Amino acid sequence: MTDAQDFLTATRAFYDTTAADHAGHFQDSLADRPLDRALLAAYAETIPAGGTVADLGCGPGLDTGYHLAHGARTGGAPLGESVSQALPPARKSAQVTTHGRG
């Protein structure tokens, strides 16, 4: 393996190990982040009605859930296998997948 592959493997393993804790900790993190909400809202304005957003490296799907709730067709691709299993139910409907991981 190359150094880059080793790093990616180690990073995925870390994410898989901490997925449930991470998802629980960041479940409602936009509530206390007005700048993040403003940036997401500004970006959402550029998406045509019914447009598609791909959230690559979505983690617990916070941005994915935001765009889904605001009418975009949304899909997320977390780096680790366990991340999509740890998502809150509302974000699981955002079709978060691990297909096509690099």
mmCIF file of N, CA and C in Angstrom:
data_model
loop_
_atom_site.group_PDB
_atom_site.id
_atom_site.type_symbol
_atom_site.label_atom_id
_atom_site.label_comp_id
_atom_site.label_asym_id
_atom_site.label_seq_id
_atom_site.Cartn_x
_atom_site.Cartn_y
_atom_site.Cartn_z
ATOM 1 N N MET A 1 0.842 -1.197 0.000
ATOM 2 C CA MET A 1 0.000 0.000 0.000
ATOM 3 C C MET A 1 0.874 1.244 0.000
ATOM 4 N N THR A 2 0.320 2.286 -0.572
ATOM 5 C CA THR A 2 1.018 3.565 -0.547
ATOM 6 C C THR A 2 0.692 4.293 0.751
ATOM 7 N N ASP A 3 1.435 5.342 1.014
ATOM 8 C CA ASP A 3 1.149 6.151 2.208
ATOM 9 C C ASP A 3 -0.267 6.710 2.156
ATOM 10 N N ALA A 4 -0.712 7.129 0.969
ATOM 11 C CA ALA A 4 -2.062 7.688 0.830
ATOM 12 C C ALA A 4 -3.117 6.621 1.119
ATOM 13 N N GLN A 5 -2.905 5.395 0.630
ATOM 14 C CA GLN A 5 -3.862 4.320 0.899
ATOM 15 C C GLN A 5 -3.876 3.957 2.378
ATOM 16 N N ASP A 6 -2.704 3.924 3.002
ATOM 17 C CA ASP A 6 -2.629 3.647 4.439
ATOM 18 C C ASP A 6 -3.383 4.712 5.235
ATOM 19 N N PHE A 7 -3.202 5.965 4.850
ATOM 20 C CA PHE A 7 -3.877 7.060 5.529
ATOM 21 C C PHE A 7 -5.388 6.929 5.369
ATOM 22 N N LEU A 8 -5.851 6.634 4.159
ATOM 23 C CA LEU A 8 -7.279 6.491 3.899
ATOM 24 C C LEU A 8 -7.858 5.319 4.693
ATOM 25 N N THR A 9 -7.147 4.204 4.730
ATOM 26 C CA THR A 9 -7.595 3.039 5.490
ATOM 27 C C THR A 9 -7.686 3.366 6.974
ATOM 28 N N ALA A 10 -6.675 4.030 7.504
ATOM 29 C CA ALA A 10 -6.674 4.403 8.925
ATOM 30 C C ALA A 10 -7.789 5.397 9.228
ATOM 31 N N THR A 11 -8.026 6.348 8.328
ATOM 32 C CA THR A 11 -9.076 7.345 8.527
ATOM 33 C C THR A 11 -10.447 6.682 8.515
ATOM 34 N N ARG A 12 -10.686 5.773 7.559
ATOM 35 C CA ARG A 12 -11.960 5.056 7.509
ATOM 36 C C ARG A 12 -12.187 4.261 8.792
ATOM 37 N N ALA A 13 -11.148 3.584 9.257
ATOM 38 C CA ALA A 13 -11.271 2.781 10.478
ATOM 39 C C ALA A 13 -11.626 3.666 11.667
ATOM 40 N N PHE A 14 -11.002 4.848 11.749
ATOM 41 C CA PHE A 14 -11.313 5.789 12.832
ATOM 42 C C PHE A 14 -12.769 6.234 12.741
ATOM 43 N N TYR A 15 -13.211 6.614 11.540
ATOM 44 C CA TYR A 15 -14.591 7.055 11.375
ATOM 45 C C TYR A 15 -15.568 5.947 11.740
ATOM 46 N N ASP A 16 -15.272 4.715 11.326
ATOM 47 C CA ASP A 16 -16.164 3.600 11.649
ATOM 48 C C ASP A 16 -16.246 3.374 13.154
ATOM 49 N N THR A 17 -15.136 3.561 13.851
ATOM 50 C CA THR A 17 -15.087 3.354 15.295
ATOM 51 C C THR A 17 -15.867 4.426 16.048
ATOM 52 N N THR A 18 -15.862 5.650 15.552
ATOM 53 C CA THR A 18 -16.458 6.774 16.277
ATOM 54 C C THR A 18 -17.777 7.257 15.682
ATOM 55 N N ALA A 19 -18.324 6.562 14.696
ATOM 56 C CA ALA A 19 -19.492 7.053 13.952
ATOM 57 C C ALA A 19 -20.689 7.371 14.844
ATOM 58 N N ALA A 20 -21.049 6.456 15.728
ATOM 59 C CA ALA A 20 -22.251 6.672 16.558
ATOM 60 C C ALA A 20 -22.070 7.864 17.491
ATOM 61 N N ASP A 21 -20.914 7.979 18.130
ATOM 62 C CA ASP A 21 -20.661 9.119 19.015
ATOM 63 C C ASP A 21 -20.660 10.423 18.231
ATOM 64 N N HIS A 22 -20.026 10.418 17.066
ATOM 65 C CA HIS A 22 -19.935 11.619 16.230
ATOM 66 C C HIS A 22 -21.330 12.065 15.781
ATOM 67 N N ALA A 23 -22.125 11.115 15.309
ATOM 68 C CA ALA A 23 -23.478 11.454 14.845
ATOM 69 C C ALA A 23 -24.328 12.014 15.982
ATOM 70 N N GLY A 24 -24.210 11.426 17.171
ATOM 71 C CA GLY A 24 -24.965 11.927 18.315
ATOM 72 C C GLY A 24 -24.527 13.305 18.747
ATOM 73 N N HIS A 25 -23.224 13.544 18.710
ATOM 74 C CA HIS A 25 -22.684 14.838 19.142
ATOM 75 C C HIS A 25 -23.087 15.957 18.187
ATOM 76 N N PHE A 26 -23.131 15.669 16.888
ATOM 77 C CA PHE A 26 -23.415 16.711 15.895
ATOM 78 C C PHE A 26 -24.841 16.653 15.356
ATOM 79 N N GLN A 27 -25.709 15.930 16.027
ATOM 80 C CA GLN A 27 -27.073 15.747 15.536
ATOM 81 C C GLN A 27 -27.786 17.072 15.265
ATOM 82 N N ASP A 28 -27.673 18.026 16.157
ATOM 83 C CA ASP A 28 -28.363 19.311 15.992
ATOM 84 C C ASP A 28 -27.381 20.475 16.021
ATOM 85 N N SER A 29 -26.199 20.274 15.481
ATOM 86 C CA SER A 29 -25.166 21.302 15.642
ATOM 87 C C SER A 29 -25.467 22.597 14.893
ATOM 88 N N LEU A 30 -26.371 22.600 13.922
ATOM 89 C CA LEU A 30 -26.699 23.850 13.231
ATOM 90 C C LEU A 30 -27.478 24.810 14.116
ATOM 91 N N ALA A 31 -28.114 24.294 15.147
ATOM 92 C CA ALA A 31 -28.903 25.153 16.032
ATOM 93 C C ALA A 31 -28.050 26.238 16.677
ATOM 94 N N ASP A 32 -26.808 25.930 16.945
ATOM 95 C CA ASP A 32 -25.914 26.887 17.602
ATOM 96 C C ASP A 32 -24.869 27.474 16.657
ATOM 97 N N ARG A 33 -25.104 27.373 15.363
ATOM 98 C CA ARG A 33 -24.115 27.846 14.378
ATOM 99 C C ARG A 33 -24.768 28.747 13.332
ATOM 100 N N PRO A 34 -24.997 30.000 13.687
ATOM 101 C CA PRO A 34 -25.681 30.896 12.743
ATOM 102 C C PRO A 34 -24.890 31.123 11.452
ATOM 103 N N LEU A 35 -23.567 31.154 11.510
ATOM 104 C CA LEU A 35 -22.782 31.358 10.292
ATOM 105 C C LEU A 35 -22.925 30.157 9.360
ATOM 106 N N ASP A 36 -22.856 28.954 9.903
ATOM 107 C CA ASP A 36 -23.036 27.759 9.077
ATOM 108 C C ASP A 36 -24.412 27.736 8.430
ATOM 109 N N ARG A 37 -25.445 28.092 9.206
ATOM 110 C CA ARG A 37 -26.802 28.140 8.645
ATOM 111 C C ARG A 37 -26.873 29.171 7.519
ATOM 112 N N ALA A 38 -26.246 30.324 7.712
ATOM 113 C CA ALA A 38 -26.264 31.370 6.687
ATOM 114 C C ALA A 38 -25.542 30.913 5.419
ATOM 115 N N LEU A 39 -24.409 30.228 5.585
ATOM 116 C CA LEU A 39 -23.671 29.734 4.417
ATOM 117 C C LEU A 39 -24.471 28.665 3.672
ATOM 118 N N LEU A 40 -25.096 27.770 4.422
ATOM 119 C CA LEU A 40 -25.930 26.756 3.776
ATOM 120 C C LEU A 40 -27.112 27.391 3.056
ATOM 121 N N ALA A 41 -27.728 28.392 3.679
ATOM 122 C CA ALA A 41 -28.866 29.077 3.052
ATOM 123 C C ALA A 41 -28.432 29.793 1.776
ATOM 124 N N ALA A 42 -27.277 30.439 1.811
ATOM 125 C CA ALA A 42 -26.774 31.135 0.619
ATOM 126 C C ALA A 42 -26.498 30.137 -0.507
ATOM 127 N N TYR A 43 -25.902 28.999 -0.157
ATOM 128 C CA TYR A 43 -25.649 27.976 -1.166
ATOM 129 C C TYR A 43 -26.962 27.406 -1.689
ATOM 130 N N ALA A 44 -27.918 27.152 -0.790
ATOM 131 C CA ALA A 44 -29.196 26.574 -1.190
ATOM 132 C C ALA A 44 -29.922 27.462 -2.207
ATOM 133 N N GLU A 45 -29.734 28.766 -2.113
ATOM 134 C CA GLU A 45 -30.369 29.687 -3.063
ATOM 135 C C GLU A 45 -29.857 29.496 -4.485
ATOM 136 N N THR A 46 -28.666 28.925 -4.640
ATOM 137 C CA THR A 46 -28.096 28.721 -5.980
ATOM 138 C C THR A 46 -28.559 27.413 -6.624
ATOM 139 N N ILE A 47 -29.252 26.577 -5.862
ATOM 140 C CA ILE A 47 -29.701 25.280 -6.378
ATOM 141 C C ILE A 47 -31.072 25.452 -7.016
ATOM 142 N N PRO A 48 -31.211 25.089 -8.285
ATOM 143 C CA PRO A 48 -32.527 25.204 -8.922
ATOM 144 C C PRO A 48 -33.559 24.333 -8.210
ATOM 145 N N ALA A 49 -34.828 24.692 -8.310
ATOM 146 C CA ALA A 49 -35.903 23.912 -7.690
ATOM 147 C C ALA A 49 -35.791 22.456 -8.107
ATOM 148 N N GLY A 50 -35.765 21.564 -7.130
ATOM 149 C CA GLY A 50 -35.634 20.142 -7.406
ATOM 150 C C GLY A 50 -34.238 19.724 -7.817
ATOM 151 N N GLY A 51 -33.275 20.641 -7.684
ATOM 152 C CA GLY A 51 -31.892 20.339 -8.059
ATOM 153 C C GLY A 51 -31.277 19.295 -7.145
ATOM 154 N N THR A 52 -30.117 18.828 -7.533
ATOM 155 C CA THR A 52 -29.450 17.757 -6.802
ATOM 156 C C THR A 52 -28.190 18.265 -6.136
ATOM 157 N N VAL A 53 -27.980 17.830 -4.893
ATOM 158 C CA VAL A 53 -26.773 18.151 -4.139
ATOM 159 C C VAL A 53 -26.115 16.839 -3.738
ATOM 160 N N ALA A 54 -24.839 16.698 -4.045
ATOM 161 C CA ALA A 54 -24.063 15.538 -3.602
ATOM 162 C C ALA A 54 -23.155 16.010 -2.477
ATOM 163 N N ASP A 55 -23.332 15.436 -1.303
ATOM 164 C CA ASP A 55 -22.536 15.812 -0.132
ATOM 165 C C ASP A 55 -21.485 14.730 0.084
ATOM 166 N N LEU A 56 -20.309 14.940 -0.489
ATOM 167 C CA LEU A 56 -19.236 13.956 -0.414
ATOM 168 C C LEU A 56 -18.469 14.138 0.888
ATOM 169 N N GLY A 57 -18.259 13.045 1.589
ATOM 170 C CA GLY A 57 -17.637 13.135 2.910
ATOM 171 C C GLY A 57 -18.614 13.714 3.909
ATOM 172 N N CYS A 58 -19.873 13.270 3.835
ATOM 173 C CA CYS A 58 -20.971 13.921 4.556
ATOM 174 C C CYS A 58 -20.964 13.703 6.064
ATOM 175 N N GLY A 59 -20.134 12.798 6.565
ATOM 176 C CA GLY A 59 -20.168 12.550 8.007
ATOM 177 C C GLY A 59 -21.561 12.142 8.435
ATOM 178 N N PRO A 60 -22.091 12.737 9.503
ATOM 179 C CA PRO A 60 -23.426 12.359 9.963
ATOM 180 C C PRO A 60 -24.552 12.978 9.139
ATOM 181 N N GLY A 61 -24.252 13.595 8.024
ATOM 182 C CA GLY A 61 -25.285 14.068 7.113
ATOM 183 C C GLY A 61 -25.962 15.364 7.501
ATOM 184 N N LEU A 62 -25.297 16.212 8.259
ATOM 185 C CA LEU A 62 -25.917 17.463 8.697
ATOM 186 C C LEU A 62 -26.273 18.348 7.507
ATOM 187 N N ASP A 63 -25.319 18.583 6.615
ATOM 188 C CA ASP A 63 -25.598 19.411 5.433
ATOM 189 C C ASP A 63 -26.558 18.690 4.491
ATOM 190 N N THR A 64 -26.398 17.382 4.374
ATOM 191 C CA THR A 64 -27.298 16.587 3.541
ATOM 192 C C THR A 64 -28.737 16.768 4.020
ATOM 193 N N GLY A 65 -28.948 16.660 5.321
ATOM 194 C CA GLY A 65 -30.282 16.833 5.889
ATOM 195 C C GLY A 65 -30.832 18.229 5.659
ATOM 196 N N TYR A 66 -29.970 19.233 5.768
ATOM 197 C CA TYR A 66 -30.397 20.618 5.546
ATOM 198 C C TYR A 66 -30.932 20.772 4.122
ATOM 199 N N HIS A 67 -30.165 20.315 3.150
ATOM 200 C CA HIS A 67 -30.582 20.471 1.754
ATOM 201 C C HIS A 67 -31.817 19.645 1.435
ATOM 202 N N LEU A 68 -31.924 18.461 2.013
ATOM 203 C CA LEU A 68 -33.114 17.639 1.828
ATOM 204 C C LEU A 68 -34.344 18.354 2.372
ATOM 205 N N ALA A 69 -34.201 18.938 3.563
ATOM 206 C CA ALA A 69 -35.322 19.658 4.185
ATOM 207 C C ALA A 69 -35.724 20.898 3.406
ATOM 208 N N HIS A 70 -34.815 21.414 2.586
ATOM 209 C CA HIS A 70 -35.107 22.618 1.811
ATOM 210 C C HIS A 70 -35.385 22.321 0.338
ATOM 211 N N GLY A 71 -35.774 21.078 0.058
ATOM 212 C CA GLY A 71 -36.301 20.749 -1.260
ATOM 213 C C GLY A 71 -35.327 20.233 -2.296
ATOM 214 N N ALA A 72 -34.065 20.096 -1.975
ATOM 215 C CA ALA A 72 -33.115 19.569 -2.953
ATOM 216 C C ALA A 72 -33.154 18.044 -2.927
ATOM 217 N N ARG A 73 -32.920 17.450 -4.063
ATOM 218 C CA ARG A 73 -32.670 16.007 -4.097
ATOM 219 C C ARG A 73 -31.236 15.861 -3.613
ATOM 220 N N THR A 74 -31.069 15.078 -2.588
ATOM 221 C CA THR A 74 -29.787 15.083 -1.894
ATOM 222 C C THR A 74 -29.301 13.670 -1.643
ATOM 223 N N GLY A 75 -28.012 13.493 -1.784
ATOM 224 C CA GLY A 75 -27.384 12.224 -1.435
ATOM 225 C C GLY A 75 -26.047 12.518 -0.796
ATOM 226 N N GLY A 76 -25.700 11.722 0.181
ATOM 227 C CA GLY A 76 -24.425 11.890 0.852
ATOM 228 C C GLY A 76 -23.587 10.640 0.704
ATOM 229 N N ALA A 77 -22.293 10.809 0.760
ATOM 230 C CA ALA A 77 -21.372 9.678 0.672
ATOM 231 C C ALA A 77 -20.346 9.809 1.796
ATOM 232 N N PRO A 78 -20.591 9.125 2.925
ATOM 233 C CA PRO A 78 -19.632 9.186 4.019
ATOM 234 C C PRO A 78 -18.395 8.360 3.693
ATOM 235 N N LEU A 79 -17.306 8.664 4.346
ATOM 236 C CA LEU A 79 -16.068 7.934 4.123
ATOM 237 C C LEU A 79 -16.112 6.550 4.755
ATOM 238 N N GLY A 80 -16.708 6.433 5.924
ATOM 239 C CA GLY A 80 -16.721 5.155 6.639
ATOM 240 C C GLY A 80 -18.025 4.407 6.477
ATOM 241 N N GLU A 81 -17.959 3.083 6.535
ATOM 242 C CA GLU A 81 -19.148 2.228 6.418
ATOM 243 C C GLU A 81 -20.148 2.474 7.538
ATOM 244 N N SER A 82 -19.678 2.668 8.765
ATOM 245 C CA SER A 82 -20.565 2.780 9.926
ATOM 246 C C SER A 82 -21.267 4.125 10.015
ATOM 247 N N VAL A 83 -20.772 5.122 9.311
ATOM 248 C CA VAL A 83 -21.360 6.459 9.416
ATOM 249 C C VAL A 83 -22.811 6.446 8.964
ATOM 250 N N SER A 84 -23.099 5.829 7.815
ATOM 251 C CA SER A 84 -24.478 5.833 7.325
ATOM 252 C C SER A 84 -25.409 5.064 8.256
ATOM 253 N N GLN A 85 -24.901 4.072 8.974
ATOM 254 C CA GLN A 85 -25.720 3.317 9.922
ATOM 255 C C GLN A 85 -26.032 4.127 11.170
ATOM 256 N N ALA A 86 -25.202 5.125 11.482
ATOM 257 C CA ALA A 86 -25.378 5.915 12.699
ATOM 258 C C ALA A 86 -26.217 7.167 12.472
ATOM 259 N N LEU A 87 -26.686 7.379 11.245
ATOM 260 C CA LEU A 87 -27.444 8.592 10.950
ATOM 261 C C LEU A 87 -28.781 8.614 11.668
ATOM 262 N N PRO A 88 -29.220 9.811 12.074
ATOM 263 C CA PRO A 88 -30.582 9.933 12.599
ATOM 264 C C PRO A 88 -31.576 9.533 11.508
ATOM 265 N N PRO A 89 -32.748 8.996 11.862
ATOM 266 C CA PRO A 89 -33.711 8.510 10.861
ATOM 267 C C PRO A 89 -34.065 9.521 9.784
ATOM 268 N N ALA A 90 -34.209 10.789 10.130
ATOM 269 C CA ALA A 90 -34.587 11.795 9.128
ATOM 270 C C ALA A 90 -33.534 11.929 8.039
ATOM 271 N N ARG A 91 -32.280 11.713 8.377
ATOM 272 C CA ARG A 91 -31.219 11.841 7.383
ATOM 273 C C ARG A 91 -31.008 10.567 6.589
ATOM 274 N N LYS A 92 -31.456 9.440 7.120
ATOM 275 C CA LYS A 92 -31.329 8.198 6.363
ATOM 276 C C LYS A 92 -32.139 8.288 5.076
ATOM 277 N N SER A 93 -33.213 9.072 5.073
ATOM 278 C CA SER A 93 -34.027 9.219 3.877
ATOM 279 C C SER A 93 -33.309 10.026 2.800
ATOM 280 N N ALA A 94 -32.165 10.591 3.108
ATOM 281 C CA ALA A 94 -31.410 11.370 2.128
ATOM 282 C C ALA A 94 -30.560 10.477 1.239
ATOM 283 N N GLN A 95 -30.798 9.191 1.286
ATOM 284 C CA GLN A 95 -30.109 8.233 0.436
ATOM 285 C C GLN A 95 -28.599 8.310 0.618
ATOM 286 N N VAL A 96 -28.166 8.363 1.856
ATOM 287 C CA VAL A 96 -26.744 8.344 2.139
ATOM 288 C C VAL A 96 -26.212 6.969 1.802
ATOM 289 N N THR A 97 -25.143 6.927 1.062
ATOM 290 C CA THR A 97 -24.609 5.670 0.580
ATOM 291 C C THR A 97 -23.103 5.629 0.719
ATOM 292 N N THR A 98 -22.543 4.457 0.710
ATOM 293 C CA THR A 98 -21.093 4.330 0.699
ATOM 294 C C THR A 98 -20.603 3.853 -0.664
ATOM 295 N N HIS A 99 -21.469 3.845 -1.650
ATOM 296 C CA HIS A 99 -21.064 3.427 -2.991
ATOM 297 C C HIS A 99 -20.093 4.439 -3.599
ATOM 298 N N GLY A 100 -19.162 3.947 -4.336
ATOM 299 C CA GLY A 100 -18.233 4.817 -5.046
ATOM 300 C C GLY A 100 -17.184 5.457 -4.185
ATOM 301 N N ARG A 101 -16.908 4.883 -3.017
ATOM 302 C CA ARG A 101 -15.883 5.461 -2.160
ATOM 303 C C ARG A 101 -14.538 5.345 -2.835
ATOM 304 N N GLY A 102 -13.696 6.376 -2.611
ATOM 305 C CA GLY A 102 -12.361 6.370 -3.220
ATOM 306 C C GLY A 102 -11.363 5.575 -2.460
#
